[in-house]
JSON list of C-alpha atoms in Angstrom, two decimals:
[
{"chain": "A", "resi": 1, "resn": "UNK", "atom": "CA", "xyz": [-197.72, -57.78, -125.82]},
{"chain": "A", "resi": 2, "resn": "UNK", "atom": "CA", "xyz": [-196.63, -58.13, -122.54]},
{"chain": "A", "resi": 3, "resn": "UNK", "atom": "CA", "xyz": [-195.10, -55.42, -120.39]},
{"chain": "A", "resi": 4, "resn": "UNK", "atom": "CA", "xyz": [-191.85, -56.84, -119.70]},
{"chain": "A", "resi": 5, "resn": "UNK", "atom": "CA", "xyz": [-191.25, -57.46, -123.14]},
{"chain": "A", "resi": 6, "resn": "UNK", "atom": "CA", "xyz": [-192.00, -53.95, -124.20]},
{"chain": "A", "resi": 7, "resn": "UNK", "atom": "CA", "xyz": [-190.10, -52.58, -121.52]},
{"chain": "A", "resi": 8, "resn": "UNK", "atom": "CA", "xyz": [-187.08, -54.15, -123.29]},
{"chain": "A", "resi": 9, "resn": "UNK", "atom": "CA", "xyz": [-187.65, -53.32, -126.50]},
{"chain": "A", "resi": 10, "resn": "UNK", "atom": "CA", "xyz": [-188.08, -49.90, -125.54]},
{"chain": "A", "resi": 11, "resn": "UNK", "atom": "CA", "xyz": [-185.98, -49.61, -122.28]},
{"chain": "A", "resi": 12, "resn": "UNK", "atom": "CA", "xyz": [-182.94, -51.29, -123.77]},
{"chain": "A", "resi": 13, "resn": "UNK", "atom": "CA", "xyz": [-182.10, -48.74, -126.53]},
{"chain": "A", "resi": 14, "resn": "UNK", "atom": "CA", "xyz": [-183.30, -45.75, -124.32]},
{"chain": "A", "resi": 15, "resn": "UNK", "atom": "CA", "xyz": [-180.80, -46.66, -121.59]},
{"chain": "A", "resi": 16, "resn": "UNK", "atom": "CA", "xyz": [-178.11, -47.19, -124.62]},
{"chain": "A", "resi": 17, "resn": "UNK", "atom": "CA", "xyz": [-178.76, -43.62, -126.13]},
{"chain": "A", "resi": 18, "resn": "UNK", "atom": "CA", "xyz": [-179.27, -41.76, -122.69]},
{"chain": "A", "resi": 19, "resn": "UNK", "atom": "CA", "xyz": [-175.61, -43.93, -121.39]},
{"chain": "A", "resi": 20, "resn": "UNK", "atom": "CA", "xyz": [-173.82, -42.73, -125.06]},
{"chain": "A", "resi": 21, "resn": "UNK", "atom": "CA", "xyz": [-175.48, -38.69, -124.00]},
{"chain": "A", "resi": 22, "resn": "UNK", "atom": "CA", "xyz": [-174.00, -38.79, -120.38]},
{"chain": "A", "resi": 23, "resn": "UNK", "atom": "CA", "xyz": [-170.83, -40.42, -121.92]},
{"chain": "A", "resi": 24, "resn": "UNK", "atom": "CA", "xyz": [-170.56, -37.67, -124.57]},
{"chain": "A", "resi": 25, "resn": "UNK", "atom": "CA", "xyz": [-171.16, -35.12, -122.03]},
{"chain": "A", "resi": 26, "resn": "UNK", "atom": "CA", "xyz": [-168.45, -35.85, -119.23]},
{"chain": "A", "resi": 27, "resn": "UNK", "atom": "CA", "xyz": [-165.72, -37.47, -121.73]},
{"chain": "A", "resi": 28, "resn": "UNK", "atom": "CA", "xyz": [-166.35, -33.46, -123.97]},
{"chain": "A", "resi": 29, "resn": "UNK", "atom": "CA", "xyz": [-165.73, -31.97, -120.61]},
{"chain": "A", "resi": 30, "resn": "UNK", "atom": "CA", "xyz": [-162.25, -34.07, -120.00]},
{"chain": "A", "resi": 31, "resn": "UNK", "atom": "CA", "xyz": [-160.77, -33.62, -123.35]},
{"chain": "A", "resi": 32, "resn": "UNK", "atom": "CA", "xyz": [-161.80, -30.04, -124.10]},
{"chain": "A", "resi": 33, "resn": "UNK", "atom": "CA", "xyz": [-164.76, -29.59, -126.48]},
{"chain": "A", "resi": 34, "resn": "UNK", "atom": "CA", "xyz": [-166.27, -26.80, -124.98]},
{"chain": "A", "resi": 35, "resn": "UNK", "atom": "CA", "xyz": [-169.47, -26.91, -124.65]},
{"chain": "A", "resi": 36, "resn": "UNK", "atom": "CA", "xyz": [-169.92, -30.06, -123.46]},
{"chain": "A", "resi": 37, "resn": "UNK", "atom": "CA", "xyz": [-173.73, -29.70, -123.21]},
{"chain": "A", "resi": 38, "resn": "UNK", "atom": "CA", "xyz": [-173.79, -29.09, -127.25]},
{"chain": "A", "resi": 39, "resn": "UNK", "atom": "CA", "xyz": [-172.11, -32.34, -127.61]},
{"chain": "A", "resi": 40, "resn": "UNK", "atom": "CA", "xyz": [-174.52, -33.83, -125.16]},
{"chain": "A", "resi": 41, "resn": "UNK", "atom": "CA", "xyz": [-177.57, -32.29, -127.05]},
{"chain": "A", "resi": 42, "resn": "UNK", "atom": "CA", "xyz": [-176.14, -33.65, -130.31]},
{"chain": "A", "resi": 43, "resn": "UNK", "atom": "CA", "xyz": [-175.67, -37.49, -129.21]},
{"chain": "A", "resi": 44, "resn": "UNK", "atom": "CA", "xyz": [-179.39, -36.84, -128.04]},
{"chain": "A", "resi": 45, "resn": "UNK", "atom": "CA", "xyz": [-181.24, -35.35, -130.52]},
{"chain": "A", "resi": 46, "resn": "UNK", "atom": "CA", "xyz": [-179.31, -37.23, -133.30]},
{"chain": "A", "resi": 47, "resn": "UNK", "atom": "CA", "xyz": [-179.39, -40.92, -131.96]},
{"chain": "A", "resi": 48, "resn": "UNK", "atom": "CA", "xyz": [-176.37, -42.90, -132.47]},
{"chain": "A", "resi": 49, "resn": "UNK", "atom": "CA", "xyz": [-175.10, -40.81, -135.36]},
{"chain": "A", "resi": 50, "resn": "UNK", "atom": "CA", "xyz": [-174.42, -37.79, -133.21]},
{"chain": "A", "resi": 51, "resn": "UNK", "atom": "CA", "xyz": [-172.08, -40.19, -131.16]},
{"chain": "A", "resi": 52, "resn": "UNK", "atom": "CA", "xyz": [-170.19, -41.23, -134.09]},
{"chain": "A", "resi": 53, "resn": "UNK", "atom": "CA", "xyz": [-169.84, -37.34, -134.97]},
{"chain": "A", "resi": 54, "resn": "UNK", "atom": "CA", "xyz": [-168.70, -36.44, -131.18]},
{"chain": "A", "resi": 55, "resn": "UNK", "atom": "CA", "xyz": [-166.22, -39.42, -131.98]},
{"chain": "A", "resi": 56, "resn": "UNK", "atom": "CA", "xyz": [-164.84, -37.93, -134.95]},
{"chain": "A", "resi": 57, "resn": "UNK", "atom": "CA", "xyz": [-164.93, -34.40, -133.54]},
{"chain": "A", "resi": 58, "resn": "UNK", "atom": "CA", "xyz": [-162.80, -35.84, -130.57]},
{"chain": "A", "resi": 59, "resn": "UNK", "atom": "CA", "xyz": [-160.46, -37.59, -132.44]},
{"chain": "A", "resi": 60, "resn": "UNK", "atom": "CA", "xyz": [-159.06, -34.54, -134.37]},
{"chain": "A", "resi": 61, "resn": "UNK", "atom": "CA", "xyz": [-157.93, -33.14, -131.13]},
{"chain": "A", "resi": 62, "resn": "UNK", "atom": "CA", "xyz": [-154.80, -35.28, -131.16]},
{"chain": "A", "resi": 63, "resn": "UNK", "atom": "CA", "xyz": [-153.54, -34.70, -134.93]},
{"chain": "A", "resi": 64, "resn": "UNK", "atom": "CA", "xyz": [-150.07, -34.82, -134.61]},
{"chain": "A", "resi": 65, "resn": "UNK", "atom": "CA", "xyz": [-148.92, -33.76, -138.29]},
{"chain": "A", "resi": 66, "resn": "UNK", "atom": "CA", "xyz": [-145.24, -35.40, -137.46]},
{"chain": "A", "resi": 67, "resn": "UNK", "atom": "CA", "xyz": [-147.04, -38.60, -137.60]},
{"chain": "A", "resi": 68, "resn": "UNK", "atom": "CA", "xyz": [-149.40, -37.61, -140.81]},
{"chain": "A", "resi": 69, "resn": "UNK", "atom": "CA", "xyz": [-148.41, -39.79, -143.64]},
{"chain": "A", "resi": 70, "resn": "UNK", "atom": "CA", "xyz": [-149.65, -37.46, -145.94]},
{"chain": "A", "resi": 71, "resn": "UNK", "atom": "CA", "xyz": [-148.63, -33.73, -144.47]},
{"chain": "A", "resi": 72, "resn": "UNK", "atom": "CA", "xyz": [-146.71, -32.10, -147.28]},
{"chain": "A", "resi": 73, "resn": "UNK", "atom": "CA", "xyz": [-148.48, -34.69, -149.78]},
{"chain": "A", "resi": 74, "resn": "UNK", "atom": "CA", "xyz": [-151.14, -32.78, -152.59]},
{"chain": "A", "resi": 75, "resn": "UNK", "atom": "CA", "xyz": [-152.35, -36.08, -153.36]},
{"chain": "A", "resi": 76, "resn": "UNK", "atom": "CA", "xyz": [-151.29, -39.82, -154.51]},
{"chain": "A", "resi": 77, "resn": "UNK", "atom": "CA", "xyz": [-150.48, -40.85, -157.47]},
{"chain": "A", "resi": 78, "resn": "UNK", "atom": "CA", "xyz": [-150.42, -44.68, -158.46]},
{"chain": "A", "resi": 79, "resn": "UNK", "atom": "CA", "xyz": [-147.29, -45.73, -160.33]},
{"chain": "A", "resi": 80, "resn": "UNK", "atom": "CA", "xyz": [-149.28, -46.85, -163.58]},
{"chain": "A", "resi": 81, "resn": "UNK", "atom": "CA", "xyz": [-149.99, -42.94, -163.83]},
{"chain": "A", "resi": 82, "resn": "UNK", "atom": "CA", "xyz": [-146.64, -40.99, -162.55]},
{"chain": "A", "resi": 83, "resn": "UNK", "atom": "CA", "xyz": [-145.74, -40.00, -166.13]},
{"chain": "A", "resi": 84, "resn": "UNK", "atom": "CA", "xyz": [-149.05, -38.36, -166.53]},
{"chain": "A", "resi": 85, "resn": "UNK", "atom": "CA", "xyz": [-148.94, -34.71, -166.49]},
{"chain": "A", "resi": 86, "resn": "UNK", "atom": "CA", "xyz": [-149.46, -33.41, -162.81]},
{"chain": "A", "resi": 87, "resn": "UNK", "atom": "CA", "xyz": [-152.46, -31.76, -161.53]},
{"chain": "A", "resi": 88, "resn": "UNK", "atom": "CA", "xyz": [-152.06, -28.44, -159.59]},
{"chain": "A", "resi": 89, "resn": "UNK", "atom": "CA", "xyz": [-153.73, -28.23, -156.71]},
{"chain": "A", "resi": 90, "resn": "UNK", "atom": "CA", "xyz": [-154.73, -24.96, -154.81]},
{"chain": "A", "resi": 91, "resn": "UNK", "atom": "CA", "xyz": [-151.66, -22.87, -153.27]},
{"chain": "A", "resi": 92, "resn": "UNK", "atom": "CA", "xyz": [-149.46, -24.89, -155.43]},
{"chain": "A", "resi": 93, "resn": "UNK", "atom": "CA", "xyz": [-146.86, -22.31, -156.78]},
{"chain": "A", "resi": 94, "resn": "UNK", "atom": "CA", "xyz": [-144.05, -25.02, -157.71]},
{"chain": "A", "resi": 95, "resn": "UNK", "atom": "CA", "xyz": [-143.13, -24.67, -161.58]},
{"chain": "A", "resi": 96, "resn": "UNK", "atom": "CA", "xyz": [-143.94, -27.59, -163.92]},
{"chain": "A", "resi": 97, "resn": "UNK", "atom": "CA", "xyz": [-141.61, -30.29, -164.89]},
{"chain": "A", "resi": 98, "resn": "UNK", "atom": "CA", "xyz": [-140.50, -28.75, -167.47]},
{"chain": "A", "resi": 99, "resn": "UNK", "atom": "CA", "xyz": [-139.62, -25.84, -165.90]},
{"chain": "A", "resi": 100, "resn": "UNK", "atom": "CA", "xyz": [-142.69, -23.45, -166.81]},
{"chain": "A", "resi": 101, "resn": "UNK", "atom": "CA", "xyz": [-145.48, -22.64, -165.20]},
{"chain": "A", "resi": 102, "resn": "UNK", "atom": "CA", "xyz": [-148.57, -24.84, -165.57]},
{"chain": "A", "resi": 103, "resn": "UNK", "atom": "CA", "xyz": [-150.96, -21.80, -164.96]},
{"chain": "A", "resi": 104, "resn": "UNK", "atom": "CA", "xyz": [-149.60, -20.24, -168.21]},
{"chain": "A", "resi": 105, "resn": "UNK", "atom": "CA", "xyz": [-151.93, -20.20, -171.49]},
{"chain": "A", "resi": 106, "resn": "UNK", "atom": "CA", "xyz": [-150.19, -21.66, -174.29]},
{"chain": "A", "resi": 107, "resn": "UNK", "atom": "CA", "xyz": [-151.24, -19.16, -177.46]},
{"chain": "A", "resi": 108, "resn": "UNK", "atom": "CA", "xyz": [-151.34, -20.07, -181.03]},
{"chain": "A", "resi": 109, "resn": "UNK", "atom": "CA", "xyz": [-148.07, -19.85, -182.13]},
{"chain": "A", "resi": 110, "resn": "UNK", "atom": "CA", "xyz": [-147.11, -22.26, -179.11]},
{"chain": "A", "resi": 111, "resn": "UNK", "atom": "CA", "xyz": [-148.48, -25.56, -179.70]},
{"chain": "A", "resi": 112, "resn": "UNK", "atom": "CA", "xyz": [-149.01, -28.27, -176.36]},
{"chain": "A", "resi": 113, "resn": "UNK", "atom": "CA", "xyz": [-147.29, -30.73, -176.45]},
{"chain": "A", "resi": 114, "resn": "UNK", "atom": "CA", "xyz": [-149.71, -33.54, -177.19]},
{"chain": "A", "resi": 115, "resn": "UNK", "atom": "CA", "xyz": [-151.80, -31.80, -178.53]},
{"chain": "A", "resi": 116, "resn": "UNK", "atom": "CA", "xyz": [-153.43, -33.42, -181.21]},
{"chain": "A", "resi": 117, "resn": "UNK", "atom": "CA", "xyz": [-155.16, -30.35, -182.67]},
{"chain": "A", "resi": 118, "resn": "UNK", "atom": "CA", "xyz": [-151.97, -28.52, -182.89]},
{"chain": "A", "resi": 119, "resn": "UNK", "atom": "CA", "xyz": [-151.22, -30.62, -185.86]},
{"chain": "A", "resi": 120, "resn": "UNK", "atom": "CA", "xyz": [-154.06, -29.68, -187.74]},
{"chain": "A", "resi": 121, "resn": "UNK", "atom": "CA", "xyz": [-154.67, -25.62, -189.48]},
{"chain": "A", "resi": 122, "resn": "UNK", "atom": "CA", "xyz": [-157.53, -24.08, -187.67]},
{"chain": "A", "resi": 123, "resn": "UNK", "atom": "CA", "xyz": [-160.40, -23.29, -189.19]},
{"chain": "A", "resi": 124, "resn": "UNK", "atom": "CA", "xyz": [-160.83, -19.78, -189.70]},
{"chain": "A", "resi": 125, "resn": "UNK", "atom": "CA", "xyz": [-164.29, -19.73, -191.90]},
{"chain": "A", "resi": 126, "resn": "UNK", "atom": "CA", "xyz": [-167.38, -18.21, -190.23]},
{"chain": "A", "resi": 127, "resn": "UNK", "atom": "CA", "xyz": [-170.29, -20.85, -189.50]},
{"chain": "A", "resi": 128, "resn": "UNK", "atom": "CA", "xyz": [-171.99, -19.67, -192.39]},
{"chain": "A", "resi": 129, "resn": "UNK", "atom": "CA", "xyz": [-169.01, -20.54, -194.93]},
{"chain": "A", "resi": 130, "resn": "UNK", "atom": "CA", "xyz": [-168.67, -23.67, -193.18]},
{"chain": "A", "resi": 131, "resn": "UNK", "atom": "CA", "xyz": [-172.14, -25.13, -193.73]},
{"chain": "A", "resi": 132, "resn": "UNK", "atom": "CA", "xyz": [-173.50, -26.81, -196.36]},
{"chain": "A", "resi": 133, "resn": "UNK", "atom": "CA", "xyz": [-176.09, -25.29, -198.70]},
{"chain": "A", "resi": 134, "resn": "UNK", "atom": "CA", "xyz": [-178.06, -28.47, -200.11]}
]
């Protein structure tokens, strides 16, 4: 193999990941990801990947929640599924549709609505009674 052509198979991608380090480490200095010389060790000692995680790092700095489509937003729901009943999502205290509170335990004398077992007696024999003796 000749030299030039290993020098460019190795010396192009070198130059590439040590250009992406010094990048990472002046831009982290400008827009205020302190320490800059973690980010640079990062885009080093993680080729190419740390660069995309500098990148991501960097661009939550300018979340603007005005401009967040989905501040305020638990989660989407496609239309096919709005009549479904809603899932409660952590730090949720808003009362259910039907004006009681989802966290509550329905008990036996309240059946769910929907609920298919609620039409049927419960079985109150012990495993033992239940079984068959063949």
């Amino acid at each position: 193999m000749s030299s030039f052509l290993l020098a460019i198979i190795v010396g192009v991608p070198l130059a590439w990941h040590l250009g992406l380090t010094v990048l990472t480490y002046y831009d982290a200095g400008n827009v205020g990801l302190e320490p800059p010389k973690k980010w640079a060790a990062i885009t080093f000692l993680v080729p190419v990947f740390g660069f995309f995680i500098y990148l991501f790092e960097r661009s939550e700095l300018s979340y603007d929640p005005d401009t967040d489509p989905y501040r305020g937003n638990n989660y989407n729901v496609h239309p096919s599924r709005a009549d479904d009943a809603p899932l409660r999502s952590r730090g949720d205290d808003r009362l259910s549709p039907e004006g009681t509170d989802r966290d509550q335990v329905p008990t036996d004398e309240e059946p769910v609505a929907g609920d298919r077992m609620a039409d049927h007696p419960r079985d109150d024999r012990s495993p033992e009674e239940s079984t068959d003796s063949r």
